[in-house]
């Protein structure tokens, strides 16, 4: 079974024990074991690799908090985990998910700062998509009284990442300009809201045209991702922009660098262009890699440009900067209490609807964050899609071109 809360500096594959599969098979025969529902990724690949099944409930270790989960965040990174395109993923079967919200159920030894019954949100090094999680106390934060569990699950990863890129990396100040890709997504909307807390910041949003009506008021200028936005931006800002936030990679890297004005900062925080189909594609990976402009340090020096990368999960789980993240979270919660920021929730999904939820993210159909609501009952059409009926991970392959999931997706705001 997965041993949650392992040392942050260890490689993530050690977070998932090699015997998970055996435990999943034996859990029903263990009369004394407490069980919980969880989303299991049986192997890397398509949506058919996901199942909801019962597994043994974790108990908190030294310095850990046990949380009864109410809601989980779903991110584009989770699609990359499913496909196996992230760097050094744990071996399946595994429970995906990196953030959740819920109620403290128990505390491990030497765990201070929380009490049973506290409403909390937390980062988890995998294992978040379950009814119960255990995670080190340094990754847990108390929720404001007014915040819902869905909002909390949409808050931590998106807003912390957006804040740190804008203020810790790019040093956003009054009068600067920011270009953000995927402006309608969870991070994009967090970026737009945080930019509004600084006077006279111009925000250029890039998004699919069908999202424009819903997000137009959140940015200063909005452009279709399928048109030549470089020329449109330069008509407004001939010198370029101060900050480019890129979650796409590929050909957009060169475009972003070309738009930077002197002393501007380009930040790469994702590579969603590498995901084109339901399963991992070597061609898409190679094409995206080939399209990335080869950065010449001498050219950066001559043009006075800065290029940076940002991974919040690596910062937390591999580089041990949880105290810095805690200070950022405190600032964000103050902004939330002042009603200056508020997470945008696209829709709520039951655990059994995880396949349809992932398809919605893959199709770039969401505006804001998709949430897995642990207590939500699935719609009848979806209930049989992801619920375990046999051994974990045993499932017939879905035929290619199955678009049923696109036709029966709930939109619960």
Coordinates of C-alpha atoms in Angstrom, one line a residue:
X1 CA 0.0 0.0 0.0
X2 CA 1.1 3.5 -0.6
X3 CA 2.9 5.0 2.4
X4 CA 1.8 8.6 2.4
X5 CA 3.9 11.3 3.9
X6 CA 7.3 9.9 3.0
X7 CA 10.3 12.3 3.3
X8 CA 9.8 15.1 0.8
X9 CA 13.4 14.8 -0.6
X10 CA 12.8 11.1 -1.6
X11 CA 12.0 10.4 -5.3
X12 CA 8.3 10.2 -5.8
X13 CA 8.2 6.6 -7.1
X14 CA 9.0 5.4 -3.5
X15 CA 5.8 7.0 -2.4
X16 CA 3.9 4.1 -4.0
X17 CA 4.7 0.6 -2.6
X18 CA 5.2 -2.2 -5.1
X19 CA 2.6 -4.3 -3.3
X20 CA -0.4 -2.0 -4.0
X21 CA -1.9 -4.4 -6.4
X22 CA -1.7 -7.3 -4.0
X23 CA -3.3 -5.3 -1.3
X24 CA -6.1 -4.2 -3.6
X25 CA -6.8 -7.8 -4.3
X26 CA -6.8 -8.9 -0.7
X27 CA -8.5 -6.0 0.9
X28 CA -12.0 -7.5 0.8
X29 CA -10.8 -10.7 2.5
X30 CA -9.3 -8.6 5.4
X31 CA -12.3 -8.4 7.8
X32 CA -10.6 -6.0 10.2
X33 CA -9.3 -3.5 7.6
X34 CA -11.1 -0.2 7.2
X35 CA -11.9 0.5 3.6
X36 CA -12.4 3.6 1.5
X37 CA -13.3 4.5 -2.0
X38 CA -10.5 5.7 -4.2
X39 CA -9.7 6.4 -7.9
X40 CA -7.1 3.9 -9.0
X41 CA -4.8 4.4 -12.0
X42 CA -4.1 0.7 -13.0
X43 CA -1.5 1.6 -15.6
X44 CA -0.4 4.5 -17.8
X45 CA -2.5 5.1 -20.8
X46 CA -6.1 6.2 -21.7
X47 CA -9.2 6.8 -19.7
X48 CA -9.9 3.1 -19.4
X49 CA -7.0 2.8 -17.0
X50 CA -9.0 4.6 -14.3
X51 CA -11.3 2.8 -11.8
X52 CA -13.0 3.6 -8.6
X53 CA -12.5 0.8 -6.1
X54 CA -12.2 0.0 -2.4
X55 CA -8.8 0.0 -0.8
X56 CA -7.4 0.0 2.7
X57 CA -7.7 3.3 4.6
X58 CA -4.4 4.9 5.5
X59 CA -3.5 5.9 9.1
X60 CA -1.4 9.0 10.0
X61 CA 2.3 8.5 10.6
X62 CA 4.5 10.7 12.7
X63 CA 3.9 14.3 11.8
X64 CA 1.0 13.6 9.5
X65 CA -2.7 14.7 9.4
X66 CA -5.5 12.3 8.4
X67 CA -8.2 14.1 6.4
X68 CA -11.7 13.0 5.6
X69 CA -11.8 14.3 2.0
X70 CA -14.7 16.3 0.8
X71 CA -13.3 17.6 -2.6
X72 CA -10.3 17.1 -4.8
X73 CA -8.8 19.3 -7.5
X74 CA -8.3 18.1 -11.0
X75 CA -5.5 19.6 -13.1
X76 CA -4.0 19.2 -16.6
X77 CA -1.0 17.7 -14.8
X78 CA -3.2 14.8 -13.8
X79 CA -3.8 14.0 -17.5
X80 CA 0.0 13.9 -18.0
X81 CA 0.3 11.6 -14.9
X82 CA -2.3 9.2 -16.4
X83 CA -0.5 9.1 -19.7
X84 CA 2.9 8.6 -18.0
X85 CA 4.4 11.7 -19.6
X86 CA 5.5 13.3 -16.3
X87 CA 9.2 13.0 -15.2
X88 CA 9.8 10.0 -13.0
X89 CA 6.2 9.0 -12.1
X90 CA 5.5 6.4 -9.4
X91 CA 4.7 2.9 -10.7
X92 CA 1.0 2.0 -11.0
X93 CA -1.3 1.0 -9.6
X94 CA -1.5 4.4 -7.8
X95 CA -4.1 6.9 -6.6
X96 CA -3.7 10.2 -8.6
X97 CA -4.3 13.7 -7.3
X98 CA -2.2 16.4 -5.6
X99 CA -4.7 18.6 -3.7
X100 CA -7.8 18.2 -1.6
X101 CA -10.0 19.7 1.1
X102 CA -11.8 18.1 4.0
X103 CA -12.0 17.7 7.7
X104 CA -9.2 16.6 10.1
X105 CA -10.1 13.1 11.3
X106 CA -7.1 12.2 13.4
X107 CA -3.5 13.3 14.0
X108 CA -0.2 11.4 14.0
X109 CA 2.4 11.7 16.8
X110 CA 4.2 15.0 17.1
X111 CA 1.6 16.8 14.9
X112 CA 0.7 20.3 16.1
X113 CA -1.3 23.2 14.9
X114 CA -4.5 21.3 14.1
X115 CA -7.4 19.7 15.9
X116 CA -9.9 17.0 15.0
X117 CA -12.8 18.6 13.2
X118 CA -10.7 21.4 11.6
X119 CA -11.7 22.3 8.0
X120 CA -8.5 22.2 5.9
X121 CA -7.1 22.2 2.4
X122 CA -3.9 20.3 1.7
X123 CA -1.2 19.3 -0.9
X124 CA -0.7 15.6 -1.2
X125 CA 2.1 13.8 -3.1
X126 CA -0.3 11.7 -5.1
X127 CA -3.2 9.8 -3.3
X128 CA -5.6 12.8 -3.2
X129 CA -8.4 11.2 -5.1
X130 CA -9.8 9.2 -2.2
X131 CA -12.2 9.4 0.7
X132 CA -9.3 9.7 3.2
X133 CA -5.7 11.0 2.8
X134 CA -2.8 11.3 5.1
X135 CA -0.2 14.0 4.4
X136 CA 2.6 15.8 6.4
X137 CA 1.4 18.7 8.6
X138 CA 3.6 21.2 6.7
X139 CA 1.3 20.7 3.6
X140 CA -2.0 21.4 5.4
X141 CA -3.7 24.8 5.8
X142 CA -6.9 25.9 7.6
X143 CA -9.7 27.0 5.5
X144 CA -11.5 30.4 6.0
X145 CA -15.0 30.0 7.5
X146 CA -16.6 31.4 4.4
X147 CA -14.8 29.1 1.9
X148 CA -16.6 26.0 0.6
X149 CA -14.8 22.7 0.2
X150 CA -15.1 23.0 -3.6
X151 CA -13.5 26.4 -3.5
X152 CA -10.7 25.2 -1.2
X153 CA -9.9 22.3 -3.6
X154 CA -9.7 24.9 -6.4
X155 CA -7.6 27.3 -4.4
X156 CA -4.3 25.9 -3.1
X157 CA -2.4 24.8 -6.2
X158 CA -3.7 27.4 -8.7
X159 CA -3.5 30.5 -6.6
X160 CA -0.1 29.6 -4.9
X161 CA 1.4 28.8 -8.3
X162 CA 0.0 32.0 -9.8
X163 CA 1.1 34.2 -6.9
X164 CA 4.7 32.8 -6.8
X165 CA 5.2 33.2 -10.6
X166 CA 3.9 36.7 -10.6
X167 CA 5.5 38.1 -7.4
X168 CA 8.3 35.7 -6.4
X169 CA 9.7 35.1 -9.9
X170 CA 8.6 38.0 -12.1
X171 CA 8.4 40.7 -9.4
X172 CA 5.1 42.1 -10.6
X173 CA 4.7 45.8 -10.0
X174 CA 2.4 48.7 -10.8
X175 CA 2.2 49.5 -14.5
X176 CA 3.6 46.2 -15.8
X177 CA 2.0 43.9 -18.5
X178 CA 1.3 40.2 -18.3
X179 CA 0.5 37.7 -21.1
X180 CA -1.1 34.4 -19.9
X181 CA -2.0 31.4 -21.9
X182 CA -5.0 29.3 -21.1
X183 CA -6.6 32.4 -19.5
X184 CA -9.9 30.5 -18.9
X185 CA -8.3 27.7 -16.9
X186 CA -7.8 27.6 -13.1
X187 CA -4.3 29.1 -13.1
X188 CA -5.2 31.6 -15.8
X189 CA -8.2 32.9 -13.8
X190 CA -6.0 33.1 -10.6
X191 CA -3.4 35.1 -12.5
X192 CA -6.1 37.5 -13.8
X193 CA -7.5 38.1 -10.3
X194 CA -4.0 38.5 -8.7
X195 CA -3.0 41.0 -11.4
X196 CA -6.1 43.1 -10.5
X197 CA -4.7 43.6 -7.0
X198 CA -1.8 45.6 -8.4
X199 CA -2.6 49.1 -9.9
X200 CA -2.5 49.6 -13.7
X201 CA -1.4 46.0 -14.7
X202 CA -2.4 45.1 -18.2
X203 CA -3.4 41.5 -18.7
X204 CA -3.3 39.9 -22.2
X205 CA -5.3 36.6 -22.1
X206 CA -5.0 33.9 -24.7
X207 CA -8.0 31.4 -24.8
X208 CA -10.3 29.5 -27.0
X209 CA -12.8 31.8 -28.6
X210 CA -15.8 30.0 -27.1
X211 CA -14.6 31.0 -23.6
X212 CA -14.3 34.7 -24.4
X213 CA -17.8 35.8 -23.4
X214 CA -17.3 34.2 -19.9
X215 CA -13.8 35.6 -19.1
X216 CA -13.7 38.8 -21.1
X217 CA -14.2 41.0 -17.9
X218 CA -11.3 39.2 -16.1
X219 CA -8.5 40.5 -18.5
X220 CA -7.6 43.7 -20.3
X221 CA -7.3 42.2 -23.8
X222 CA -8.4 38.8 -24.9
X223 CA -7.2 36.9 -28.0
X224 CA -8.1 33.6 -29.7
X225 CA -5.4 31.0 -29.2
X226 CA -5.8 30.0 -32.9
X227 CA -4.9 33.4 -34.4
X228 CA -1.6 35.3 -34.6
X229 CA -1.8 36.9 -31.2
X230 CA 1.8 38.2 -31.5
X231 CA 0.9 40.8 -34.0
X232 CA -2.3 41.8 -32.0
X233 CA -0.3 42.2 -28.8
X234 CA 2.4 44.3 -30.6
X235 CA -0.3 46.6 -32.0
X236 CA -1.1 47.5 -28.4
X237 CA 2.3 47.2 -26.9
X238 CA 5.0 47.7 -29.6
X239 CA 7.8 47.1 -27.1
X240 CA 6.3 43.9 -25.9
X241 CA 5.2 42.7 -22.5
X242 CA 6.9 42.4 -19.1
X243 CA 5.8 38.9 -18.2
X244 CA 4.8 35.8 -20.2
X245 CA 3.2 32.8 -18.4
X246 CA 3.3 29.7 -20.6
X247 CA 1.7 26.4 -19.7
X248 CA 1.8 25.1 -23.3
X249 CA 5.5 24.9 -24.4
X250 CA 6.3 23.9 -28.0
X251 CA 6.1 26.6 -30.5
X252 CA 4.7 29.0 -28.0
X253 CA 8.1 29.2 -26.2
X254 CA 9.6 31.1 -29.1
X255 CA 6.6 33.3 -29.5
X256 CA 6.6 34.2 -25.8
X257 CA 10.3 35.1 -25.9
X258 CA 9.8 37.3 -28.9
X259 CA 7.1 39.2 -27.1
X260 CA 9.3 40.1 -24.1
X261 CA 10.4 43.7 -23.7
X262 CA 13.9 44.3 -22.2
X263 CA 14.1 43.0 -18.6
X264 CA 11.0 40.9 -19.3
X265 CA 10.5 37.4 -17.8
X266 CA 9.2 34.3 -19.6
X267 CA 8.0 31.6 -17.2
X268 CA 7.3 28.0 -18.4
X269 CA 5.1 26.2 -15.9
X270 CA 3.6 23.4 -18.0
X271 CA 3.7 21.5 -21.3
X272 CA 0.1 20.8 -22.3
X273 CA 1.0 20.9 -26.0
X274 CA 2.6 17.5 -25.5
X275 CA -0.9 16.0 -24.8
X276 CA -2.8 15.7 -28.0
X277 CA -4.6 12.4 -27.7
X278 CA -6.0 10.1 -25.0
X279 CA -2.7 8.2 -24.7
X280 CA 0.9 9.1 -24.7
X281 CA 2.1 10.1 -28.2
X282 CA 5.8 10.0 -29.0
X283 CA 5.1 12.1 -32.1
X284 CA 3.4 14.9 -30.1
X285 CA 6.2 14.8 -27.6
X286 CA 8.9 15.0 -30.3
X287 CA 7.1 17.7 -32.2
X288 CA 6.6 19.8 -29.1
X289 CA 10.3 19.4 -28.2
X290 CA 11.4 20.2 -31.7
X291 CA 9.3 23.4 -31.8
X292 CA 10.9 24.7 -28.6
X293 CA 13.2 27.5 -29.5
X294 CA 16.8 26.7 -28.5
X295 CA 17.7 29.3 -26.0
X296 CA 21.0 31.1 -26.6
X297 CA 22.4 32.6 -23.3
X298 CA 24.3 35.2 -25.3
X299 CA 21.1 36.3 -27.0
X300 CA 19.4 36.6 -23.6
X301 CA 22.3 38.7 -22.4
X302 CA 22.2 40.9 -25.5
X303 CA 18.4 41.4 -25.3
X304 CA 18.1 41.7 -21.5
X305 CA 15.6 38.9 -21.2
X306 CA 14.9 36.4 -18.4
X307 CA 13.7 32.8 -18.9
X308 CA 12.5 30.8 -15.9
X309 CA 10.7 27.6 -15.0
X310 CA 8.3 26.9 -12.2
X311 CA 7.0 23.7 -10.6
X312 CA 5.1 24.1 -7.4
X313 CA 5.0 20.4 -6.7
X314 CA 8.7 20.0 -7.1
X315 CA 9.2 23.1 -4.9
X316 CA 7.1 21.4 -2.2
X317 CA 7.9 17.7 -2.4
X318 CA 11.5 17.6 -3.8
X319 CA 13.1 20.9 -2.8
X320 CA 11.6 21.4 0.7
X321 CA 10.3 24.9 0.4
X322 CA 7.1 24.3 2.4
X323 CA 7.8 27.3 4.7
X324 CA 7.9 29.7 1.6
X325 CA 4.7 28.2 0.3
X326 CA 3.1 28.6 3.8
X327 CA 4.0 32.3 3.8
X328 CA 2.4 32.7 0.3
X329 CA -0.7 30.8 1.4
X330 CA -1.1 33.2 4.4
X331 CA -0.9 36.2 2.0
X332 CA -3.5 34.6 -0.3
X333 CA -5.9 33.9 2.5
X334 CA -5.7 37.5 3.5
X335 CA -6.6 38.5 0.0
X336 CA -9.5 36.0 0.1
X337 CA -10.8 37.4 3.4
X338 CA -10.6 40.9 1.8
X339 CA -12.8 39.5 -1.1
X340 CA -10.1 40.5 -3.6
X341 CA -9.7 36.9 -5.0
X342 CA -12.1 34.0 -5.3
X343 CA -11.5 30.6 -7.0
X344 CA -13.5 29.9 -10.1
X345 CA -15.1 26.5 -10.0
X346 CA -16.1 25.1 -13.4
X347 CA -18.1 22.0 -12.3
X348 CA -18.4 19.3 -9.7
X349 CA -18.0 15.6 -10.5
X350 CA -18.4 12.4 -8.6
X351 CA -15.4 10.1 -8.2
X352 CA -17.1 7.7 -10.6
X353 CA -17.3 10.5 -13.2
X354 CA -13.5 11.0 -13.2
X355 CA -13.2 9.9 -16.9
X356 CA -15.7 12.4 -18.1
X357 CA -14.1 15.1 -16.0
X358 CA -10.7 14.3 -17.5
X359 CA -12.1 14.4 -21.0
X360 CA -13.5 17.9 -20.3
X361 CA -10.0 19.1 -19.3
X362 CA -8.5 17.4 -22.3
X363 CA -11.0 19.2 -24.6
X364 CA -10.1 22.5 -22.9
X365 CA -13.8 22.9 -22.2
X366 CA -13.4 24.2 -18.6
X367 CA -13.6 27.7 -17.3
X368 CA -11.9 27.6 -14.0
X369 CA -11.3 24.5 -11.9
X370 CA -12.9 21.0 -12.2
X371 CA -13.6 19.4 -8.8
X372 CA -14.1 15.8 -7.8
X373 CA -16.8 16.0 -5.1
X374 CA -16.3 12.9 -3.0
X375 CA -19.9 13.0 -1.6
X376 CA -21.6 13.6 -4.9
X377 CA -23.6 10.8 -6.4
X378 CA -22.8 10.0 -10.0
X379 CA -25.4 10.4 -12.8
X380 CA -26.9 7.0 -13.8
X381 CA -25.3 7.0 -17.2
X382 CA -21.8 7.4 -15.7
X383 CA -22.1 5.2 -12.6
X384 CA -21.0 2.1 -14.4
X385 CA -18.1 3.7 -16.3
X386 CA -15.6 4.0 -13.6
X387 CA -16.9 1.8 -10.8
X388 CA -14.9 -1.3 -10.0
X389 CA -16.7 -4.6 -10.7
X390 CA -13.7 -7.0 -10.8
X391 CA -10.1 -6.9 -9.7
X392 CA -8.4 -3.5 -9.8
X393 CA -7.3 -2.5 -13.2
X394 CA -8.9 -5.3 -15.1
X395 CA -11.0 -3.8 -17.8
X396 CA -11.7 -4.2 -21.5
X397 CA -10.1 -1.7 -23.8
X398 CA -12.4 1.0 -25.0
X399 CA -12.9 1.3 -28.7
X400 CA -11.2 4.2 -30.4
X401 CA -13.4 7.1 -31.3
X402 CA -15.9 6.7 -28.4
X403 CA -17.3 10.1 -27.9
X404 CA -20.1 9.2 -25.5
X405 CA -18.4 10.9 -22.6
X406 CA -18.6 14.3 -24.4
X407 CA -22.3 14.0 -24.8
X408 CA -23.2 13.3 -21.1
X409 CA -21.2 15.6 -19.0
X410 CA -22.9 17.4 -16.1
X411 CA -22.3 21.1 -15.5
X412 CA -22.9 21.8 -11.8
X413 CA -21.7 25.3 -10.9

